[in-house]
Amino acid sequence: MTDRIELPEVPELEYAPEKPPQGPVVWMQENLFSSRASTLLTLVGLFIAYVFVKGAAGFLFDWAARRWDMVTLNMRLLMAQAYPAGDNLQITDAMGEPIDQFHRIWISLGIVVALAMFSFVFWRVGSRLSRRNLARVVMGIGGFILFTFLGVPIIDYALPFLFIIGGLAVLYIGFNAIREALGTSRLLGDLALGILINLPIGIALLVLGVTSVDFGGWDWQFSLGVHFWTILAGAVLAGVGWLLQRDEASKEETIPLMGVLGVVAAAVAGLIWVIQVPVPEELVVGADKTWEPVASSTTLPWTIILLGAIVVYFIALGVRRVVPEKTGRRVLAGLWLASFPFLSMVVLRDPGFGEQFAPGFDLTQYILIAVGFLVVGGAIIAVVAHENIGEWLAAIAGVIGVAIIYTWGFTSALFFIRFLLVLLLIFVLGAKTFGSGPARNRYLIVWGATMVILTYFFIIAKGGTTVQVPGASPFGGFLLTLIVFLGVTLLSFPLGVILALGRTSTMPIFRLMSVAYIEVVRAVPLITWLIMSIIFLPFALPLDAELDRILGVILFYSGFSAAYLAENVRGGLQAIRAGQKEASKALGMTTVQTMIFITLPQALRTVIPALVGGAIATFKDTSLVTIISLFDFLHISRFVIPNSTLGRASVRTTLVFAAAFYWIFTFAMSRASLRLEKKLGVGER
Amino acid sequence: MAVTVQKHERPPIWRNTTILKWTAQIAFLFGFLAIVAVVVPQVQDNLAGRDITFGWDWLTSELGFLIREGIDTDPATGARTMLVGMVNTLRVTISGVIAATIIGTIIGIARLSNNWIVNKLATVYIETIRNVPLLLQMFFWSAIAGTFVVLDPFDPDTLEAGKYWVAATSKGIGLAWIQPWGGFYQWMIWVLIGAVLGYFLHRRQFRIKEETGRETYPNLSAFGVILVFAIIGWFAHPIFGFVGTIVEAIGNLVGAIPTFALQVVLAVGAIAVGIWWINRFLDERRTPAGLAKLTDDDWFRMITAGVVAVGFAAFFLIVSGFSAKTLDVGEDFFSRWLAPKFDSTTNVADITIDDIQAQVAAGLSLEQIAAEQELRINADLLGLSGADLDAAVAARTPAIRIYENLPEKPDERLTFIPAHKLVEGLTAGVADNLNTLVENDGITPTELATELRLIQDRADNPLRWSRAEVQIRGSNFLDLSPTSGINITPGFFAVWIAVTLYTGAFIAEIVRAGILAVSKGQTEAAGALGLTRAQSLRFIILPQAFRIIFPPLGNQYLNLFKNTSLGIAVAFSEIVSVGFTTSNQTGQTLPVILFWMGFYLSGSLILSAVVNFYNRRLQLVER
């Protein structure tokens, strides 16, 4: 006999009715003046905002003291330091003509933008903005302009009266407290508060207010005369924004974010032809003109890139209809990974062949070695990837291992050979996990591709560069900042994952070494590691060997960053439930397979926000290379420009510009990370 | 039913996981050691090629460069140079931690305010500061500090030498400050007694309040007790003059301990800690059913612990220098550093205007009078016996000569004198200074006597109020007198304000997250009980939030500690900056880097140990 369970009728969920839109007065009552304390806080907050906006506006718009012309004049220096452009350097070719290599920067930028556009499409970045939110942004901008140019002067004028009102309020509260305290003869604290704090503050405010009242204070005509158009623009923006967000429909109507960005890009492409930038007076011959249009060597490439980006976006939309999304994403991820070495080593460095190779370098020898490894190594891998290989795999790996120990420890064979032997061992060891059965052909193709690419990079590393600059390296400015950032991010990732695995390993020596590495590296500040990379690394290398300083910094910085990354990844690894491991064991997976296919992907997915946070920190901390005299973005804005002949007394201006520039990138990254976090639903399970 | 039991076969040796694991690990370890074995001779070769031998001699030899700021701007040895750097790092770290915590808490709470404008201001602060590189902010503040010229906030146009409450020049910021004076250490004993009594009173009052619900003002009464003791001590502190003798006796006692005894104690201690650790480890693996099976990993841990303990013990026994140095430092601390601080009354010259005038009339020069007075004050610290001093004074030997004949350079010792800054003008070059005073500045004997009265003052008052003094150097160059008020150099200012604001922004986010993590029901329950918003924040929300906030807060403190190393970029003489100069001067890069690592490692470990200790106390005990 079965009991029937009567399920109660589920009532329809009733949501509380949406509040009707209210006017600004109600909003202010609720958010600014809800209570006496809140009103006081509003006044204090308003005062702080006034002080800061007044200070900031006074600082930024002080045309006499701020050298914005130094920023606009040196924009190319800031972005790419002395990367040779036809007009800014005296590097000439055999015929005496200046060499212009700057198009390489534009090409790199174009490639990155195109990749970004494809990625936007394939990862479906960009939600839809409601009209209300957009309108609120517009309203906010308008409101800020109004506050800066109208609100601040008004507060300037009204400040003494505000002080008097505030003083009276404080006194009133103080007297109340005293009266209550006396009435109950118990609240000792209130009495002390009233006498010790409120009375002095109140009296001080009163005195300050009364003594500074100036009835002729506000020069209406000046304030309105100078900033009339700005104030009008602010008022129009605020008004339009407020009108747009008023109606109920504005909440539902949405605009795609990418559309907004496209319009902005097109607008910037147009604006760049119209806008004028300040030029130092010393450079303007004759006329008193200190504003000039942007040079066409800047406007043209930007216009092409911005408009091209819009075109590429639509092309990518078309491609998405044909190519499956998953394949597209994989290809794009590969392209992103490949783009960094390709751009930094090939496009920007422009390797020279032929006579520019280092002395004693034999190209044929390298190619023969590479081909030999490709064929023989491929054969070995093909054999070990066979399913019935059994114990022979260990034997073959052992033979290669002995060869490695021999070549590294007891011979002075070419570094190329030693390196390829290690690579071969890695591929042989990985064959069973990645290359068995149907995956064998793919595995062989990966081996071939890796060999070809690595050989190419080994060869170009031996060759010179055609990009001739006065300094040691063609990279500088924001370009160097980006290269260090990307290099460190890419290199520290595998190292950090290995360290995290070591730290969570059950093998004590691996664990001990990982723990020691992570703790020592994390305990000591980054700057000491960077100093070590420039003053100690040369000692650790053979006397004749030379390591590029930038490369040394990237290596040490990656080692540092990896220790932090390892701690983040460890958090993810520890968050995985034991059941996952047990289940994969029950399925017959090996330890390595479990790690690579089960635990790591889950762990990494959990810690993506933390990893992005780490990347942001890395981006900010690339500025530390300034201290060890690498010419990164901060170094140029702090030392190079202010120390130049024209740029005296411009240090605060350039620093503010640099701060704004860094801010845009880090803020964008942190917002993207927030969206990613929401999208992944991390922490919501 | 037949049960077939598969015979357990031992796997072949190359399939045995334990053996495979250990082979791999030992191979890896050997690979690592092989790399080390290749690199170390390489480094030695390279160093030899540049005529540098790795060593620690620079710690004891004079380096010969000045440090911008710190407890000693002209240190005599490399070790002292590094000490100055370390103290500077700790100074900026401690003041930064305090300020950042206050700012962070305020901003974090403001971030959750219902008030729109307060909320937005906090958000703008956090998003601006957090997203701009710290080094850039430091450069910015340093650039700002370079342009300071405010001597008097109420009259910004003043540009005259004199004493000010606040004075900001391009050489730094001078603030009026309370300086410890002669009786400070005696007075601190009173305050300490008050604090201990206050603590017990607070506990008692709080217990009564909790049990009966009667308002007993625990905080107020504890504070009151401390205040009462401080006031009594202000007048009665000379009572504790005898403490100096006791402290000195302790110092002598420490000095009398034979080195070997300390060596044995330390070695036994190391072994004991090792045994304790292994015991605890075994206890953890002991179940009611007996000891759990130990894995190879467990054995490794226990053996490592044992080896480390034995290693430490061997180190203590073999290297006697370590124990000897420890005892030396201990003796110095008590006898030379702490004991003289209680000695104010015994050595202070009691001189009046009349005395001086009488002595002037008797034909003594001012310089002789001053030198004599000063010698009397410092005789003990300089290692002069009373008889020597009397003989010297009787022979009217000029003070400067007495200094020169001292066994040790006086300046080194004088840096231990708390009030030495005040007599520094007289000490550094007594004759020169007094001549300048009398001839150039036209100082009268009366004024000099007043100046000397100051020296007597330090016996009388525990604290002294001192305003910043602005001097004019050259034609129009404003400088701050190092001896008055407190001086904040531009470097210190830039580092301090940058790390404070930067860490404050991160702490604010932590505080906000912590408050949000306290369940909403707590706030509602507090409201239902009739607590006001401030009360519920103070008594309900914050105590619970603090438990969540504390561990990440400790991390931020560590970050702040490490971030002060950026001071090298703005000419602040912290450990990295000082070490960098040292390594440039001596070529001893590697030892300096090892020194940095040792300093930061121990600093980080101590800080995280403290954080962990409190964290364990704060955690709710569940189950």
PDB file of N, CA and C in Angstrom, chain A residues 165-203:
ATOM      1  N   ILE A 165      27.094  77.423  10.018  1.00  0.00           N
ATOM      2  CA  ILE A 165      25.977  76.491  10.251  1.00  0.00           C
ATOM      3  C   ILE A 165      26.475  75.232  10.956  1.00  0.00           C
ATOM      4  N   GLY A 166      27.608  74.708  10.444  1.00  0.00           N
ATOM      5  CA  GLY A 166      28.166  73.497  11.040  1.00  0.00           C
ATOM      6  C   GLY A 166      28.523  73.725  12.494  1.00  0.00           C
ATOM      7  N   GLY A 167      29.156  74.864  12.778  1.00  0.00           N
ATOM      8  CA  GLY A 167      29.543  75.177  14.154  1.00  0.00           C
ATOM      9  C   GLY A 167      28.334  75.223  15.065  1.00  0.00           C
ATOM     10  N   LEU A 168      27.269  75.889  14.589  1.00  0.00           N
ATOM     11  CA  LEU A 168      26.045  75.981  15.399  1.00  0.00           C
ATOM     12  C   LEU A 168      25.475  74.591  15.647  1.00  0.00           C
ATOM     13  N   ALA A 169      25.501  73.741  14.595  1.00  0.00           N
ATOM     14  CA  ALA A 169      24.949  72.391  14.740  1.00  0.00           C
ATOM     15  C   ALA A 169      25.728  71.611  15.785  1.00  0.00           C
ATOM     16  N   VAL A 170      27.054  71.706  15.690  1.00  0.00           N
ATOM     17  CA  VAL A 170      27.891  70.960  16.632  1.00  0.00           C
ATOM     18  C   VAL A 170      27.650  71.453  18.054  1.00  0.00           C
ATOM     19  N   LEU A 171      27.565  72.750  18.206  1.00  0.00           N
ATOM     20  CA  LEU A 171      27.306  73.303  19.535  1.00  0.00           C
ATOM     21  C   LEU A 171      25.966  72.815  20.073  1.00  0.00           C
ATOM     22  N   TYR A 172      24.967  72.809  19.191  1.00  0.00           N
ATOM     23  CA  TYR A 172      23.616  72.393  19.602  1.00  0.00           C
ATOM     24  C   TYR A 172      23.657  70.949  20.114  1.00  0.00           C
ATOM     25  N   ILE A 173      24.341  70.093  19.330  1.00  0.00           N
ATOM     26  CA  ILE A 173      24.445  68.687  19.734  1.00  0.00           C
ATOM     27  C   ILE A 173      25.174  68.586  21.070  1.00  0.00           C
ATOM     28  N   GLY A 174      26.250  69.372  21.202  1.00  0.00           N
ATOM     29  CA  GLY A 174      27.033  69.333  22.433  1.00  0.00           C
ATOM     30  C   GLY A 174      26.193  69.753  23.630  1.00  0.00           C
ATOM     31  N   PHE A 175      25.448  70.850  23.494  1.00  0.00           N
ATOM     32  CA  PHE A 175      24.627  71.329  24.623  1.00  0.00           C
ATOM     33  C   PHE A 175      23.560  70.312  24.988  1.00  0.00           C
ATOM     34  N   ASN A 176      22.992  69.701  23.951  1.00  0.00           N
ATOM     35  CA  ASN A 176      21.993  68.657  24.195  1.00  0.00           C
ATOM     36  C   ASN A 176      22.583  67.530  25.028  1.00  0.00           C
ATOM     37  N   ALA A 177      23.804  67.112  24.609  1.00  0.00           N
ATOM     38  CA  ALA A 177      24.449  66.004  25.315  1.00  0.00           C
ATOM     39  C   ALA A 177      24.694  66.389  26.766  1.00  0.00           C
ATOM     40  N   ILE A 178      25.163  67.615  26.968  1.00  0.00           N
ATOM     41  CA  ILE A 178      25.449  68.048  28.336  1.00  0.00           C
ATOM     42  C   ILE A 178      24.167  68.073  29.159  1.00  0.00           C
ATOM     43  N   ARG A 179      23.097  68.609  28.538  1.00  0.00           N
ATOM     44  CA  ARG A 179      21.834  68.723  29.278  1.00  0.00           C
ATOM     45  C   ARG A 179      21.327  67.340  29.681  1.00  0.00           C
ATOM     46  N   GLU A 180      21.397  66.428  28.714  1.00  0.00           N
ATOM     47  CA  GLU A 180      20.948  65.079  29.022  1.00  0.00           C
ATOM     48  C   GLU A 180      21.787  64.462  30.120  1.00  0.00           C
ATOM     49  N   ALA A 181      23.114  64.668  29.988  1.00  0.00           N
ATOM     50  CA  ALA A 181      24.022  64.070  30.967  1.00  0.00           C
ATOM     51  C   ALA A 181      23.731  64.623  32.357  1.00  0.00           C
ATOM     52  N   LEU A 182      23.487  65.931  32.427  1.00  0.00           N
ATOM     53  CA  LEU A 182      23.205  66.531  33.733  1.00  0.00           C
ATOM     54  C   LEU A 182      21.874  66.037  34.254  1.00  0.00           C
ATOM     55  N   GLY A 183      20.906  65.874  33.307  1.00  0.00           N
ATOM     56  CA  GLY A 183      19.574  65.449  33.716  1.00  0.00           C
ATOM     57  C   GLY A 183      19.603  64.063  34.351  1.00  0.00           C
ATOM     58  N   THR A 184      20.361  63.164  33.763  1.00  0.00           N
ATOM     59  CA  THR A 184      20.349  61.797  34.274  1.00  0.00           C
ATOM     60  C   THR A 184      21.473  61.570  35.277  1.00  0.00           C
ATOM     61  N   SER A 185      22.410  62.512  35.315  1.00  0.00           N
ATOM     62  CA  SER A 185      23.554  62.456  36.221  1.00  0.00           C
ATOM     63  C   SER A 185      24.233  61.084  36.184  1.00  0.00           C
ATOM     64  N   ARG A 186      24.341  60.516  35.032  1.00  0.00           N
ATOM     65  CA  ARG A 186      24.906  59.188  34.942  1.00  0.00           C
ATOM     66  C   ARG A 186      25.848  59.055  33.746  1.00  0.00           C
ATOM     67  N   LEU A 187      25.470  59.686  32.644  1.00  0.00           N
ATOM     68  CA  LEU A 187      26.215  59.451  31.411  1.00  0.00           C
ATOM     69  C   LEU A 187      27.486  60.294  31.389  1.00  0.00           C
ATOM     70  N   LEU A 188      28.480  59.767  32.054  1.00  0.00           N
ATOM     71  CA  LEU A 188      29.752  60.477  32.169  1.00  0.00           C
ATOM     72  C   LEU A 188      30.353  60.738  30.792  1.00  0.00           C
ATOM     73  N   GLY A 189      30.248  59.699  29.933  1.00  0.00           N
ATOM     74  CA  GLY A 189      30.833  59.798  28.603  1.00  0.00           C
ATOM     75  C   GLY A 189      30.243  60.945  27.810  1.00  0.00           C
ATOM     76  N   ASP A 190      28.907  61.089  27.879  1.00  0.00           N
ATOM     77  CA  ASP A 190      28.246  62.145  27.130  1.00  0.00           C
ATOM     78  C   ASP A 190      28.705  63.513  27.596  1.00  0.00           C
ATOM     79  N   LEU A 191      28.868  63.623  28.891  1.00  0.00           N
ATOM     80  CA  LEU A 191      29.286  64.902  29.454  1.00  0.00           C
ATOM     81  C   LEU A 191      30.666  65.267  28.887  1.00  0.00           C
ATOM     82  N   ALA A 192      31.557  64.273  28.942  1.00  0.00           N
ATOM     83  CA  ALA A 192      32.917  64.509  28.441  1.00  0.00           C
ATOM     84  C   ALA A 192      32.870  64.855  26.956  1.00  0.00           C
ATOM     85  N   LEU A 193      32.037  64.097  26.216  1.00  0.00           N
ATOM     86  CA  LEU A 193      31.913  64.330  24.779  1.00  0.00           C
ATOM     87  C   LEU A 193      31.477  65.760  24.521  1.00  0.00           C
ATOM     88  N   GLY A 194      30.434  66.177  25.255  1.00  0.00           N
ATOM     89  CA  GLY A 194      29.882  67.506  25.048  1.00  0.00           C
ATOM     90  C   GLY A 194      30.912  68.577  25.346  1.00  0.00           C
ATOM     91  N   ILE A 195      31.598  68.425  26.484  1.00  0.00           N
ATOM     92  CA  ILE A 195      32.491  69.506  26.908  1.00  0.00           C
ATOM     93  C   ILE A 195      33.817  69.463  26.159  1.00  0.00           C
ATOM     94  N   LEU A 196      34.351  68.246  26.042  1.00  0.00           N
ATOM     95  CA  LEU A 196      35.717  68.154  25.508  1.00  0.00           C
ATOM     96  C   LEU A 196      35.772  68.220  23.986  1.00  0.00           C
ATOM     97  N   ILE A 197      34.741  67.704  23.320  1.00  0.00           N
ATOM     98  CA  ILE A 197      34.847  67.605  21.859  1.00  0.00           C
ATOM     99  C   ILE A 197      33.953  68.613  21.158  1.00  0.00           C
ATOM    100  N   ASN A 198      32.655  68.575  21.483  1.00  0.00           N
ATOM    101  CA  ASN A 198      31.732  69.406  20.712  1.00  0.00           C
ATOM    102  C   ASN A 198      31.982  70.893  20.909  1.00  0.00           C
ATOM    103  N   LEU A 199      32.189  71.319  22.154  1.00  0.00           N
ATOM    104  CA  LEU A 199      32.346  72.750  22.386  1.00  0.00           C
ATOM    105  C   LEU A 199      33.538  73.323  21.623  1.00  0.00           C
ATOM    106  N   PRO A 200      34.734  72.755  21.791  1.00  0.00           N
ATOM    107  CA  PRO A 200      35.866  73.340  21.051  1.00  0.00           C
ATOM    108  C   PRO A 200      35.672  73.324  19.544  1.00  0.00           C
ATOM    109  N   ILE A 201      35.174  72.179  19.016  1.00  0.00           N
ATOM    110  CA  ILE A 201      35.021  72.082  17.557  1.00  0.00           C
ATOM    111  C   ILE A 201      34.007  73.115  17.080  1.00  0.00           C
ATOM    112  N   GLY A 202      32.884  73.191  17.799  1.00  0.00           N
ATOM    113  CA  GLY A 202      31.844  74.129  17.410  1.00  0.00           C
ATOM    114  C   GLY A 202      32.361  75.556  17.412  1.00  0.00           C
ATOM    115  N   ILE A 203      33.042  75.932  18.495  1.00  0.00           N
ATOM    116  CA  ILE A 203      33.541  77.292  18.588  1.00  0.00           C
ATOM    117  C   ILE A 203      34.571  77.568  17.498  1.00  0.00           C
TER     118      ILE A 203
END
